[in-house]
Amino acid sequence: MADNEQRQLPHVYLSGHGDREDFTSPRSGGGSGGLPPRDRAEHAKHLEDMLTTAVAAAEEQIAARDPAVAAGKPGFYLEIEVPRSQQAVLDNLEYRRGEDRIELVAAKPSRENPDIIQATVFVPESKREYYLGKVRTYAEEDNVRYEKDENGNNRLDENGNPVEKSRRPKNEALVASIEAARLAQAASLYTDDQRLFPQAGQEAWWEIWLRTEAHATFTHAAAALNIPVKEHRVTFAEREVLLARATPEVLGRIIANTDAIAELRLARDTPAVFMEMDGGEQTEWSDELVDRLVLPDGNAPAVCILDSGSTIRHPLITQALDPQDHQAWRADWNAEDVGAQWRGHGTQMSGIALYGDLTDAIVGNGPLELFHRLESVKILPDHGANDPDLYGHITAAAMARAEVQAPDRRRAFCLAVTSDGDYWRGRPSSWSAKIDDLAYGEGTDQRLIVISAGNIGSYYPATEYLDQNDVSGIESPAQAWNAITVGAMTEKCTITDVTFAGWQVMAPAGDLAPCSRTSVPWHQEWPIKPDVVFEGGNHGIDPATGSGDHLDDLALLTTFNRPEERAFTVTGDTSAATAAVSRIAAIVLADQPELWPETIRGLIVHSARWTPAMLACLPANPIQSNQRLLLRRYGYGQPDLGRALRSLSNDVTLVIESELQPYEAEGSSVKSRDMMLHDLPWPADALGALGEAMVEMRVTLSYFIEPNPGERGWTRRHRYAGHGLRFAVKRAEESFDRFRRRVNAAARDEDEQVAGGGNDDGWVLGPRLRDRGSLHADIWRGTAADLANRNGIGIYPVGGWWREKPKLERANRTVRYALIVTLRAEADVNLHAEIMNEVGIEVDIDTGGA
């Protein structure tokens, strides 16, 4: 049933939003004296009217249950008010016999009148008239007690009738105590601070307290309504608690369609809880987490922080940062994070790079295993600033220090430091070009580098959200082709600090963080940036001014650079997002230590997905200009560590690492040389059997280019990239010979147009959007039968300055690339097993050539 339909029913409401329409009893019942006959009848009539209305609304609600959402035992939630003085009667609201039991699920003081308790019960459909029956019996029947004689028999009067000792209405203790009754909604089950109940349409993270054995019922409904649910849960004797994100209206739909929820609270594990503690309390929490850590060995991969230094004495940092790995790019600098102007930024990044949002780590239970280490090379001075023109040199020198110290260690470099300037077009700067050069590493010593997109420097009115992001271009050196550039999105949408009751969040859950810069204003030929977006926190909206502002609840918890004062502080924006993605990169390196940096970058981008909030910027039938906005605002979406690490049964990923020679010199000229054809082990029989069932193929090609910067018009002769690669997928009707000829023709095409052009029906982006920079990703959607014959991918070279400038003698170089392909079926079929059977081996990682 649609929520707006529910609100049209009698006496259905959301607490705190609009006026209630209900009846109130003439007085509180109970007590020792009962109610006079007239009051008793009037009270019973009022309760019967209220319950009749509530039951009628409930029957209508049950009849309108949505088949896609409905699960569990049909019934409804009823909210009943009783005086606080009669709280003991709450136990009598339950009916405990048989399978169709009435359960008291929640009770709380009324916000309007603290002397009233609002109790919510779940009533199975078969018991819908249970309380009506109690009221009618109360109105019509009495319990009579008789006086007894010395033998225990009823004493009789002169007419031989038993002498009454007392006469009271049946069910009086229960019915006379009921003040009001109505059909319940989400607010009825909400037992947290009433001032913080989210407003209509406002998403929040909720603690969902489930009834016994209701997990499957809730997750079914949540999946049908696209409600994000956290993986972890806590189980008690009669309740199970998990976290989900939704609006009150969406939770109202679950309440109307299932019997799963017992109670709702706001997810209280936010940074504000810890920021309200004094230093001693924070230290206790920090020490408890230290005791639970399982530390990595000395050869584990690392995140190398290039920032303002790191506070190695912090108990949560010293565990994974060896003193020899704690350096500064200048030998005469103090490697500690002590520069007042940076406010402990490097230490903040260190905490996120090790643990992610510390809130999650602190509130967890059991051992916390670290799979990677930390390195810190200070590049920001404690006072003043470095010469901006030298940052390319500084970055290179800092990286070299880490590599000389631990030459065999694999690492992801985290650079959450950016510079403004005239880079709105996306053109390379000396710093970004040096980043590309460092990542390329002469083609033999490649580096994995993660850079922040840069932040909008000031708060702005909520009405300008997204407009400000779209006109604020990504800063240097984040335009680097070979780096992973990270923007910020947010799922932080819950405000639990009562100081800010009435505030709302600026960015909807799943959308771009208010601070994050984009490449929307860039010229079309420059790469898609950011590559991905990750959690960077949100801003609250001051209802008095309409402007955004920082709130601890909407930030990420991390390590503070002066642990003697306190252990924790908050951080956010694209810096925090960058450190978090660097953490993902290091964990993937630890899990798959043989993979190339190009491959790790490709896996992170390949794992990313656009959230529903991001996709909402697209119309029903998007055109390329809309898709371009999607890409240049959000990149390829939010990465997921689980998807980057593992295949699923119906979601299997193939990784191919290979190399080719794109060009060869012939005298004074250079021509294209190699193309690679990969024959994919698609389970043709299994896909053919699925017929018209929809499937999805996601393809990502990742490689590093050698840069050649300089403002020379970016003509063919003055290209920025030494070489370029593209992919093409075999069409369903093509033979392999015909496919090979098409790819060969594309490799020879001086204009770099994929043979056939267009989007090749079924591609989400198509070559015009995806063929930018040195990473190309796209999604094909179609039928399983069609995909069964799309079992070939060709990798071929396009133009670059290696080909255009033979005198520089790059033409005969070999280049590496990573090709990542994920096949996903909506149908219930184990594609992973089918592909294993096809090739007879484990195929998650394939490091061979074509």
GROMACS .gro file of C-alpha atoms in nm, residues 392-758:
model
  367
  392GLY     CA    1   5.615   1.757  -0.816
  393HIS     CA    2   5.973   1.729  -0.693
  394ILE     CA    3   5.866   1.708  -0.328
  395THR     CA    4   5.620   1.429  -0.404
  396ALA     CA    5   5.882   1.232  -0.596
  397ALA     CA    6   6.141   1.275  -0.320
  398ALA     CA    7   5.892   1.171  -0.052
  399MET     CA    8   5.794   0.857  -0.241
  400ALA     CA    9   6.159   0.771  -0.292
  401ARG     CA   10   6.225   0.793   0.083
  402ALA     CA   11   5.955   0.536   0.155
  403GLU     CA   12   6.078   0.307  -0.121
  404VAL     CA   13   6.441   0.324  -0.016
  405GLN     CA   14   6.345   0.243   0.342
  406ALA     CA   15   6.139  -0.064   0.245
  407PRO     CA   16   6.217  -0.150  -0.119
  408ASP     CA   17   6.032  -0.482  -0.122
  409ARG     CA   18   5.713  -0.359   0.042
  410ARG     CA   19   5.406  -0.300  -0.171
  411ARG     CA   20   5.221   0.023  -0.099
  412ALA     CA   21   4.947   0.263  -0.197
  413PHE     CA   22   5.044   0.630  -0.179
  414CYS     CA   23   4.778   0.854  -0.023
  415LEU     CA   24   4.796   1.220  -0.125
  416ALA     CA   25   4.513   1.422   0.030
  417VAL     CA   26   4.680   1.754  -0.042
  418THR     CA   27   4.575   1.968  -0.339
  419SER     CA   28   4.640   2.312  -0.483
  420ASP     CA   29   4.407   2.553  -0.655
  421GLY     CA   30   4.489   2.720  -0.985
  422ASP     CA   31   4.381   2.742  -1.348
  423TYR     CA   32   4.298   2.375  -1.388
  424TRP     CA   33   3.926   2.408  -1.451
  425ARG     CA   34   3.968   2.275  -1.804
  426GLY     CA   35   4.133   1.957  -1.679
  427ARG     CA   36   4.468   2.034  -1.840
  428PRO     CA   37   4.777   1.885  -1.674
  429SER     CA   38   4.987   2.085  -1.431
  430SER     CA   39   5.354   2.020  -1.362
  431TRP     CA   40   5.247   1.848  -1.039
  432SER     CA   41   4.980   1.626  -1.196
  433ALA     CA   42   5.212   1.537  -1.486
  434LYS     CA   43   5.479   1.433  -1.235
  435ILE     CA   44   5.221   1.215  -1.060
  436ASP     CA   45   5.153   1.046  -1.396
  437ASP     CA   46   5.525   1.003  -1.449
  438LEU     CA   47   5.572   0.851  -1.104
  439ALA     CA   48   5.283   0.611  -1.153
  440TYR     CA   49   5.413   0.508  -1.496
  441GLY     CA   50   5.760   0.447  -1.351
  442GLU     CA   51   5.931   0.405  -1.690
  443GLY     CA   52   5.698   0.112  -1.749
  444THR     CA   53   5.881  -0.111  -1.503
  445ASP     CA   54   5.839   0.044  -1.156
  446GLN     CA   55   5.472   0.142  -1.154
  447ARG     CA   56   5.317   0.302  -0.847
  448LEU     CA   57   4.966   0.303  -0.707
  449ILE     CA   58   4.871   0.661  -0.617
  450VAL     CA   59   4.542   0.781  -0.466
  451ILE     CA   60   4.466   1.156  -0.471
  452SER     CA   61   4.183   1.369  -0.334
  453ALA     CA   62   3.971   1.570  -0.576
  454GLY     CA   63   3.988   1.879  -0.354
  455ASN     CA   64   3.724   2.055  -0.147
  456ILE     CA   65   3.500   2.357  -0.185
  457GLY     CA   66   3.663   2.588   0.065
  458SER     CA   67   3.361   2.753   0.227
  459TYR     CA   68   3.012   2.668   0.343
  460TYR     CA   69   2.727   2.779   0.121
  461PRO     CA   70   2.344   2.795   0.135
  462ALA     CA   71   2.164   2.464   0.106
  463THR     CA   72   1.977   2.586  -0.201
  464GLU     CA   73   2.309   2.595  -0.390
  465TYR     CA   74   2.395   2.230  -0.323
  466LEU     CA   75   2.521   2.049  -0.636
  467ASP     CA   76   2.531   2.376  -0.831
  468GLN     CA   77   2.836   2.473  -0.629
  469ASN     CA   78   2.988   2.127  -0.677
  470ASP     CA   79   2.933   2.138  -1.051
  471VAL     CA   80   3.105   2.473  -1.098
  472SER     CA   81   3.398   2.395  -0.863
  473GLY     CA   82   3.659   2.213  -1.068
  474ILE     CA   83   3.888   1.943  -0.934
  475GLU     CA   84   4.218   2.078  -0.805
  476SER     CA   85   4.578   1.995  -0.894
  477PRO     CA   86   4.724   1.730  -0.900
  478ALA     CA   87   4.399   1.532  -0.909
  479GLN     CA   88   4.371   1.564  -1.288
  480ALA     CA   89   4.653   1.308  -1.315
  481TRP     CA   90   4.554   1.036  -1.561
  482ASN     CA   91   4.724   0.743  -1.384
  483ALA     CA   92   4.612   0.820  -1.028
  484ILE     CA   93   4.290   0.716  -0.859
  485THR     CA   94   4.117   1.047  -0.796
  486VAL     CA   95   3.867   1.031  -0.512
  487GLY     CA   96   3.569   1.256  -0.456
  488ALA     CA   97   3.338   1.247  -0.155
  489MET     CA   98   2.987   1.113  -0.125
  490THR     CA   99   2.796   1.049   0.196
  491GLU     CA  100   2.561   0.816   0.371
  492LYS     CA  101   2.581   1.025   0.690
  493CYS     CA  102   2.224   1.139   0.740
  494THR     CA  103   2.150   1.084   1.110
  495ILE     CA  104   2.169   1.370   1.362
  496THR     CA  105   2.158   1.244   1.720
  497ASP     CA  106   2.283   1.550   1.908
  498VAL     CA  107   1.974   1.712   2.062
  499THR     CA  108   2.153   2.048   2.039
  500PHE     CA  109   2.078   2.031   1.667
  501ALA     CA  110   1.721   1.903   1.686
  502GLY     CA  111   1.535   2.041   1.387
  503TRP     CA  112   1.844   2.052   1.166
  504GLN     CA  113   1.839   1.857   0.841
  505VAL     CA  114   2.121   1.723   0.627
  506MET     CA  115   2.228   1.899   0.309
  507ALA     CA  116   2.316   1.602   0.090
  508PRO     CA  117   2.065   1.318   0.053
  509ALA     CA  118   2.202   0.981   0.161
  510GLY     CA  119   2.402   0.826  -0.121
  511ASP     CA  120   2.464   1.155  -0.302
  512LEU     CA  121   2.768   1.378  -0.343
  513ALA     CA  122   2.910   1.530  -0.025
  514PRO     CA  123   2.858   1.908  -0.007
  515CYS     CA  124   3.235   1.975  -0.020
  516SER     CA  125   3.333   1.760  -0.318
  517ARG     CA  126   3.469   1.911  -0.638
  518THR     CA  127   3.388   1.767  -0.980
  519SER     CA  128   3.511   1.772  -1.341
  520VAL     CA  129   3.177   1.896  -1.475
  521PRO     CA  130   3.336   2.225  -1.594
  522TRP     CA  131   3.624   2.047  -1.769
  523HIS     CA  132   3.666   2.021  -2.143
  524GLN     CA  133   3.530   1.696  -2.281
  525GLU     CA  134   3.865   1.548  -2.395
  526TRP     CA  135   4.010   1.521  -2.042
  527PRO     CA  136   3.977   1.208  -1.825
  528ILE     CA  137   3.675   1.115  -1.614
  529LYS     CA  138   3.748   1.254  -1.267
  530PRO     CA  139   3.688   1.169  -0.992
  531ASP     CA  140   3.738   0.801  -1.069
  532VAL     CA  141   3.532   0.705  -0.761
  533VAL     CA  142   3.364   0.870  -0.464
  534PHE     CA  143   3.363   0.751  -0.103
  535GLU     CA  144   3.231   0.852   0.237
  536GLY     CA  145   3.339   1.207   0.323
  537GLY     CA  146   3.067   1.317   0.562
  538ASN     CA  147   2.778   1.558   0.526
  539HIS     CA  148   2.680   1.909   0.634
  540GLY     CA  149   2.387   2.002   0.854
  541ILE     CA  150   2.147   2.279   0.755
  542ASP     CA  151   2.090   2.550   1.013
  543PRO     CA  152   1.711   2.607   1.003
  544ALA     CA  153   1.763   2.969   1.106
  545THR     CA  154   1.990   3.062   0.816
  546GLY     CA  155   1.952   2.785   0.559
  547SER     CA  156   2.330   2.752   0.537
  548GLY     CA  157   2.535   2.438   0.570
  549ASP     CA  158   2.767   2.377   0.862
  550HIS     CA  159   2.985   2.107   1.016
  551LEU     CA  160   2.826   1.867   1.267
  552ASP     CA  161   3.016   1.595   1.451
  553ASP     CA  162   2.732   1.350   1.385
  554LEU     CA  163   2.788   1.385   1.012
  555ALA     CA  164   3.168   1.345   1.016
  556LEU     CA  165   3.409   1.051   1.048
  557LEU     CA  166   3.589   0.966   1.371
  558THR     CA  167   3.967   0.939   1.354
  559THR     CA  168   4.290   0.982   1.550
  560PHE     CA  169   4.388   1.314   1.714
  561ASN     CA  170   4.745   1.441   1.681
  562ARG     CA  171   4.782   1.525   2.051
  563PRO     CA  172   4.685   1.197   2.223
  564GLU     CA  173   4.786   1.335   2.564
  565GLU     CA  174   4.477   1.557   2.541
  566ARG     CA  175   4.236   1.316   2.378
  567ALA     CA  176   4.242   1.016   2.150
  568PHE     CA  177   3.987   1.112   1.886
  569THR     CA  178   3.878   1.392   1.658
  570VAL     CA  179   3.654   1.418   1.354
  571THR     CA  180   3.743   1.460   0.990
  572GLY     CA  181   3.576   1.441   0.652
  573ASP     CA  182   3.557   1.576   0.297
  574THR     CA  183   3.760   1.439   0.007
  575SER     CA  184   4.068   1.394   0.227
  576ALA     CA  185   3.895   1.133   0.442
  577ALA     CA  186   3.747   0.967   0.133
  578THR     CA  187   4.094   0.943  -0.020
  579ALA     CA  188   4.246   0.785   0.290
  580ALA     CA  189   3.960   0.534   0.300
  581VAL     CA  190   4.009   0.434  -0.065
  582SER     CA  191   4.384   0.404   0.001
  583ARG     CA  192   4.292   0.161   0.278
  584ILE     CA  193   4.086  -0.044   0.032
  585ALA     CA  194   4.381  -0.051  -0.207
  586ALA     CA  195   4.617  -0.178   0.065
  587ILE     CA  196   4.373  -0.450   0.172
  588VAL     CA  197   4.341  -0.570  -0.189
  589LEU     CA  198   4.722  -0.566  -0.216
  590ALA     CA  199   4.742  -0.781   0.097
  591ASP     CA  200   4.483  -1.023  -0.040
  592GLN     CA  201   4.631  -1.043  -0.392
  593PRO     CA  202   5.000  -0.947  -0.354
  594GLU     CA  203   5.090  -1.047  -0.709
  595LEU     CA  204   4.860  -0.797  -0.879
  596TRP     CA  205   4.997  -0.492  -1.059
  597PRO     CA  206   4.918  -0.134  -0.953
  598GLU     CA  207   4.724  -0.093  -1.278
  599THR     CA  208   4.513  -0.390  -1.177
  600ILE     CA  209   4.445  -0.266  -0.824
  601ARG     CA  210   4.332   0.068  -0.966
  602GLY     CA  211   4.111  -0.116  -1.215
  603LEU     CA  212   3.959  -0.340  -0.946
  604ILE     CA  213   3.868  -0.046  -0.725
  605VAL     CA  214   3.697   0.138  -1.009
  606HIS     CA  215   3.542  -0.184  -1.136
  607SER     CA  216   3.388  -0.249  -0.793
  608ALA     CA  217   3.222   0.093  -0.787
  609ARG     CA  218   2.849   0.140  -0.835
  610TRP     CA  219   2.627   0.445  -0.866
  611THR     CA  220   2.382   0.473  -0.578
  612PRO     CA  221   2.010   0.533  -0.640
  613ALA     CA  222   2.062   0.896  -0.535
  614MET     CA  223   2.331   0.938  -0.799
  615LEU     CA  224   2.124   0.772  -1.069
  616ALA     CA  225   1.835   1.003  -0.980
  617CYS     CA  226   2.014   1.278  -1.173
  618LEU     CA  227   1.940   1.084  -1.491
  619PRO     CA  228   1.601   1.115  -1.663
  620ALA     CA  229   1.407   0.803  -1.762
  621ASN     CA  230   1.574   0.797  -2.104
  622PRO     CA  231   1.914   0.955  -2.047
  623ILE     CA  232   2.109   1.108  -2.331
  624GLN     CA  233   2.486   1.131  -2.340
  625SER     CA  234   2.493   1.480  -2.190
  626ASN     CA  235   2.312   1.345  -1.882
  627GLN     CA  236   2.547   1.048  -1.860
  628ARG     CA  237   2.843   1.281  -1.892
  629LEU     CA  238   2.711   1.475  -1.591
  630LEU     CA  239   2.681   1.149  -1.396
  631LEU     CA  240   3.041   1.054  -1.476
  632ARG     CA  241   3.199   1.393  -1.416
  633ARG     CA  242   3.017   1.441  -1.087
  634TYR     CA  243   3.044   1.093  -0.935
  635GLY     CA  244   3.302   0.911  -1.148
  636TYR     CA  245   3.209   0.544  -1.159
  637GLY     CA  246   3.042   0.558  -0.819
  638GLN     CA  247   3.114   0.418  -0.474
  639PRO     CA  248   3.368   0.130  -0.459
  640ASP     CA  249   3.303  -0.180  -0.254
  641LEU     CA  250   3.583  -0.377  -0.088
  642GLY     CA  251   3.393  -0.705  -0.104
  643ARG     CA  252   3.338  -0.678  -0.478
  644ALA     CA  253   3.701  -0.580  -0.530
  645LEU     CA  254   3.816  -0.895  -0.349
  646ARG     CA  255   3.581  -1.175  -0.443
  647SER     CA  256   3.348  -1.316  -0.704
  648LEU     CA  257   2.999  -1.429  -0.608
  649SER     CA  258   2.811  -1.732  -0.740
  650ASN     CA  259   2.602  -1.528  -0.984
  651ASP     CA  260   2.853  -1.243  -1.009
  652VAL     CA  261   3.190  -1.372  -1.132
  653THR     CA  262   3.494  -1.159  -1.213
  654LEU     CA  263   3.779  -1.243  -1.450
  655VAL     CA  264   4.107  -1.053  -1.418
  656ILE     CA  265   4.358  -1.064  -1.704
  657GLU     CA  266   4.701  -0.902  -1.677
  658SER     CA  267   4.885  -0.887  -2.009
  659GLU     CA  268   5.111  -0.673  -2.223
  660LEU     CA  269   5.154  -0.573  -2.585
  661GLN     CA  270   5.373  -0.357  -2.804
  662PRO     CA  271   5.143  -0.084  -2.936
  663TYR     CA  272   5.375   0.050  -3.210
  664GLU     CA  273   5.687  -0.035  -3.400
  665ALA     CA  274   5.934   0.183  -3.585
  666GLU     CA  275   5.986   0.138  -3.957
  667GLY     CA  276   6.261   0.372  -4.064
  668SER     CA  277   6.153   0.726  -3.990
  669SER     CA  278   5.787   0.635  -3.934
  670VAL     CA  279   5.594   0.449  -3.669
  671LYS     CA  280   5.290   0.228  -3.718
  672SER     CA  281   5.055   0.031  -3.494
  673ARG     CA  282   5.177  -0.316  -3.416
  674ASP     CA  283   4.994  -0.543  -3.166
  675MET     CA  284   4.640  -0.606  -3.075
  676MET     CA  285   4.534  -0.874  -2.827
  677LEU     CA  286   4.227  -1.093  -2.859
  678HIS     CA  287   4.094  -1.254  -2.541
  679ASP     CA  288   3.864  -1.551  -2.583
  680LEU     CA  289   3.642  -1.541  -2.274
  681PRO     CA  290   3.532  -1.870  -2.117
  682TRP     CA  291   3.162  -1.789  -2.119
  683PRO     CA  292   2.939  -2.087  -2.026
  684ALA     CA  293   2.749  -2.078  -2.354
  685ASP     CA  294   2.512  -2.363  -2.265
  686ALA     CA  295   2.418  -2.214  -1.927
  687LEU     CA  296   2.367  -1.868  -2.076
  688GLY     CA  297   2.172  -2.009  -2.369
  689ALA     CA  298   1.945  -2.194  -2.128
  690LEU     CA  299   1.864  -1.864  -1.956
  691GLY     CA  300   1.731  -1.736  -2.288
  692GLU     CA  301   1.574  -1.391  -2.250
  693ALA     CA  302   1.682  -1.349  -1.887
  694MET     CA  303   1.872  -1.022  -1.839
  695VAL     CA  304   2.245  -1.030  -1.771
  696GLU     CA  305   2.512  -0.766  -1.727
  697MET     CA  306   2.873  -0.756  -1.840
  698ARG     CA  307   3.099  -0.494  -1.684
  699VAL     CA  308   3.435  -0.428  -1.854
  700THR     CA  309   3.725  -0.219  -1.719
  701LEU     CA  310   4.057  -0.159  -1.895
  702SER     CA  311   4.333  -0.003  -1.683
  703TYR     CA  312   4.685   0.097  -1.790
  704PHE     CA  313   4.937   0.372  -1.719
  705ILE     CA  314   5.058   0.626  -1.975
  706GLU     CA  315   5.383   0.819  -2.000
  707PRO     CA  316   5.300   1.192  -1.988
  708ASN     CA  317   5.435   1.467  -2.209
  709PRO     CA  318   5.292   1.793  -2.069
  710GLY     CA  319   5.309   2.143  -2.206
  711GLU     CA  320   5.048   2.383  -2.340
  712ARG     CA  321   5.084   2.321  -2.713
  713GLY     CA  322   4.726   2.285  -2.820
  714TRP     CA  323   4.705   1.907  -2.769
  715THR     CA  324   4.714   1.834  -3.141
  716ARG     CA  325   4.791   1.486  -3.268
  717ARG     CA  326   5.161   1.566  -3.266
  718HIS     CA  327   5.145   1.715  -2.918
  719ARG     CA  328   4.937   1.456  -2.741
  720TYR     CA  329   4.973   1.424  -2.364
  721ALA     CA  330   4.976   1.042  -2.345
  722GLY     CA  331   5.257   0.834  -2.495
  723HIS     CA  332   5.009   0.568  -2.601
  724GLY     CA  333   4.645   0.481  -2.567
  725LEU     CA  334   4.458   0.153  -2.551
  726ARG     CA  335   4.094   0.072  -2.618
  727PHE     CA  336   3.873  -0.234  -2.588
  728ALA     CA  337   3.609  -0.373  -2.820
  729VAL     CA  338   3.373  -0.663  -2.747
  730LYS     CA  339   3.271  -0.922  -3.002
  731ARG     CA  340   2.914  -0.876  -3.116
  732ALA     CA  341   2.667  -1.160  -3.099
  733GLU     CA  342   2.641  -1.204  -3.477
  734GLU     CA  343   3.015  -1.172  -3.547
  735SER     CA  344   3.253  -1.457  -3.615
  736PHE     CA  345   3.594  -1.435  -3.453
  737ASP     CA  346   3.755  -1.367  -3.791
  738ARG     CA  347   3.520  -1.079  -3.860
  739PHE     CA  348   3.574  -0.947  -3.506
  740ARG     CA  349   3.952  -0.964  -3.554
  741ARG     CA  350   3.929  -0.765  -3.876
  742ARG     CA  351   3.713  -0.500  -3.708
  743VAL     CA  352   3.959  -0.456  -3.420
  744ASN     CA  353   4.255  -0.444  -3.660
  745ALA     CA  354   4.080  -0.172  -3.858
  746ALA     CA  355   4.017   0.025  -3.538
  747ALA     CA  356   4.387   0.000  -3.444
  748ARG     CA  357   4.482   0.147  -3.782
  749ASP     CA  358   4.227   0.427  -3.764
  750GLU     CA  359   4.411   0.755  -3.714
  751ASP     CA  360   4.095   0.916  -3.570
  752GLU     CA  361   4.074   0.661  -3.284
  753GLN     CA  362   3.711   0.573  -3.357
  754VAL     CA  363   3.600   0.222  -3.267
  755ALA     CA  364   3.493   0.043  -3.580
  756GLY     CA  365   3.118   0.059  -3.618
  757GLY     CA  366   3.091   0.367  -3.390
  758GLY     CA  367   2.791   0.436  -3.171
   0.00000   0.00000   0.00000
